[in-house]
Amino acid sequence: VLAASMEDALAVSDKVAPEHLEVMTKDAMEVGMKCKHYGGLFVGRYAAEVLGDYGCGPNHVLPTAGTARYTGGLSVHTFLRVRTWMRVDRPEENQAVVEDSIALARMEGLEAHARAATQRRQ
């Protein structure tokens, strides 16, 4: 890909979301820090992709086919279970959230959710 400017090159790269992205430019680290979507980023003249895959790199199992726009390579985080939770101790302080929840549920056509939120009105 031949780009007219570095900004254009970054835009193309982020759209493609390559499995491997080598940045071998003047100010490579600065350019590399602007990249958003890639499987593995190899910054500088001596950071060849092959070294990342087989020698000193963090990973060889990387997202392909543009999936780097929303996921990263295989890591210990892949095997961790993320759990989310919430706690409300003072429902009177949560009324704005209750009203927002009612409105959003109705916008989505989820009337039962809206009614469940309505029951939390103070």
Tab-separated table of C-alpha atoms in Angstrom:
chain	number	residue	atom	x	y	z
A	1	VAL	CA	0.000	0.000	0.000
A	2	LEU	CA	1.397	3.354	-1.020
A	3	ALA	CA	0.071	6.183	1.138
A	4	ALA	CA	0.350	9.924	0.564
A	5	SER	CA	1.128	10.607	4.227
A	6	MET	CA	1.820	8.867	7.511
A	7	GLU	CA	-1.698	9.748	8.675
A	8	ASP	CA	-3.133	8.028	5.583
A	9	ALA	CA	-0.916	4.997	6.203
A	10	LEU	CA	-2.096	4.779	9.828
A	11	ALA	CA	-5.726	5.021	8.712
A	12	VAL	CA	-5.262	2.179	6.228
A	13	SER	CA	-3.441	0.063	8.788
A	14	ASP	CA	-6.147	0.568	11.394
A	15	LYS	CA	-8.832	-0.322	8.848
A	16	VAL	CA	-7.017	-3.490	7.758
A	17	ALA	CA	-6.136	-4.435	11.373
A	18	PRO	CA	-3.249	-6.691	10.296
A	19	GLU	CA	-2.130	-9.794	12.112
A	20	HIS	CA	1.468	-8.502	11.996
A	21	LEU	CA	2.390	-4.828	11.714
A	22	GLU	CA	6.011	-3.787	11.255
A	23	VAL	CA	6.793	-0.094	11.769
A	24	MET	CA	10.177	0.680	10.326
A	25	THR	CA	10.146	4.438	9.895
A	26	LYS	CA	11.905	7.453	11.235
A	27	ASP	CA	10.504	7.946	14.748
A	28	ALA	CA	9.181	4.365	14.657
A	29	MET	CA	8.125	4.350	18.318
A	30	GLU	CA	6.119	7.541	17.893
A	31	VAL	CA	4.423	6.102	14.802
A	32	GLY	CA	3.875	2.741	16.505
A	33	MET	CA	2.137	4.401	19.458
A	34	LYS	CA	-0.403	5.881	17.028
A	35	CYS	CA	-1.402	2.448	15.710
A	36	LYS	CA	-4.665	1.210	17.180
A	37	HIS	CA	-5.594	-2.112	15.561
A	38	TYR	CA	-3.059	-4.904	15.057
A	39	GLY	CA	-2.367	-8.400	16.298
A	40	GLY	CA	1.335	-7.938	16.927
A	41	LEU	CA	3.263	-4.682	16.597
A	42	PHE	CA	6.956	-4.805	15.697
A	43	VAL	CA	8.600	-1.407	16.165
A	44	GLY	CA	11.932	-0.427	14.659
A	45	ARG	CA	14.341	-1.692	12.060
A	46	TYR	CA	15.489	-4.666	14.129
A	47	ALA	CA	12.102	-5.811	15.431
A	48	ALA	CA	11.334	-8.168	12.553
A	49	GLU	CA	8.070	-10.098	12.702
A	50	VAL	CA	9.873	-13.429	12.417
A	51	LEU	CA	11.730	-12.682	15.661
A	52	GLY	CA	8.453	-11.976	17.369
A	53	ASP	CA	6.939	-15.213	16.140
A	54	TYR	CA	9.859	-17.482	16.913
A	55	GLY	CA	12.319	-15.783	19.212
A	56	CYS	CA	11.632	-12.939	21.551
A	57	GLY	CA	8.044	-12.025	20.782
A	58	PRO	CA	5.181	-12.158	23.232
A	59	ASN	CA	2.937	-14.314	21.076
A	60	HIS	CA	2.518	-16.355	17.924
A	61	VAL	CA	-1.259	-16.792	18.144
A	62	LEU	CA	-2.633	-13.521	16.779
A	63	PRO	CA	-5.980	-12.312	15.429
A	64	THR	CA	-6.416	-12.589	11.655
A	65	ALA	CA	-8.843	-11.277	9.010
A	66	GLY	CA	-9.214	-7.855	10.638
A	67	THR	CA	-10.342	-9.216	13.994
A	68	ALA	CA	-7.570	-7.165	15.635
A	69	ARG	CA	-10.085	-4.308	15.552
A	70	TYR	CA	-11.736	-5.884	18.610
A	71	THR	CA	-9.486	-8.567	20.051
A	72	GLY	CA	-5.858	-9.248	20.810
A	73	GLY	CA	-3.562	-12.229	20.649
A	74	LEU	CA	-3.776	-15.290	22.826
A	75	SER	CA	-2.512	-14.526	26.319
A	76	VAL	CA	-3.072	-15.466	29.922
A	77	HIS	CA	-5.998	-13.036	29.834
A	78	THR	CA	-7.747	-15.331	27.354
A	79	PHE	CA	-8.061	-17.898	30.136
A	80	LEU	CA	-9.197	-15.546	32.883
A	81	ARG	CA	-12.850	-15.270	33.740
A	82	VAL	CA	-14.082	-11.700	33.967
A	83	ARG	CA	-16.887	-11.168	36.441
A	84	THR	CA	-18.774	-7.922	36.845
A	85	TRP	CA	-20.996	-6.856	39.707
A	86	MET	CA	-22.689	-3.841	41.228
A	87	ARG	CA	-23.928	-2.808	44.635
A	88	VAL	CA	-26.494	-0.172	45.550
A	89	ASP	CA	-26.757	0.672	49.237
A	90	ARG	CA	-28.829	3.856	48.960
A	91	PRO	CA	-31.585	3.494	46.379
A	92	GLU	CA	-32.572	7.145	46.856
A	93	GLU	CA	-29.197	8.141	45.378
A	94	ASN	CA	-29.697	5.842	42.389
A	95	GLN	CA	-32.923	7.322	41.023
A	96	ALA	CA	-31.339	8.908	37.948
A	97	VAL	CA	-30.071	5.464	36.947
A	98	VAL	CA	-33.532	4.002	37.557
A	99	GLU	CA	-35.126	6.597	35.261
A	100	ASP	CA	-32.453	6.074	32.593
A	101	SER	CA	-32.949	2.312	32.801
A	102	ILE	CA	-36.697	2.669	32.323
A	103	ALA	CA	-36.216	4.907	29.294
A	104	LEU	CA	-33.549	2.729	27.686
A	105	ALA	CA	-35.527	-0.472	28.257
A	106	ARG	CA	-38.554	1.056	26.571
A	107	MET	CA	-36.442	2.311	23.648
A	108	GLU	CA	-35.257	-1.259	23.171
A	109	GLY	CA	-38.798	-2.592	23.410
A	110	LEU	CA	-38.088	-4.483	26.634
A	111	GLU	CA	-41.178	-3.580	28.620
A	112	ALA	CA	-40.591	-6.197	31.315
A	113	HIS	CA	-37.185	-4.643	32.021
A	114	ALA	CA	-38.791	-1.192	32.158
A	115	ARG	CA	-41.369	-2.445	34.653
A	116	ALA	CA	-38.684	-4.081	36.780
A	117	ALA	CA	-36.821	-0.755	36.895
A	118	THR	CA	-40.085	1.083	37.667
A	119	GLN	CA	-40.410	-1.031	40.806
A	120	ARG	CA	-37.176	0.557	42.035
A	121	ARG	CA	-38.551	4.097	41.972
A	122	GLN	CA	-38.514	5.833	45.374
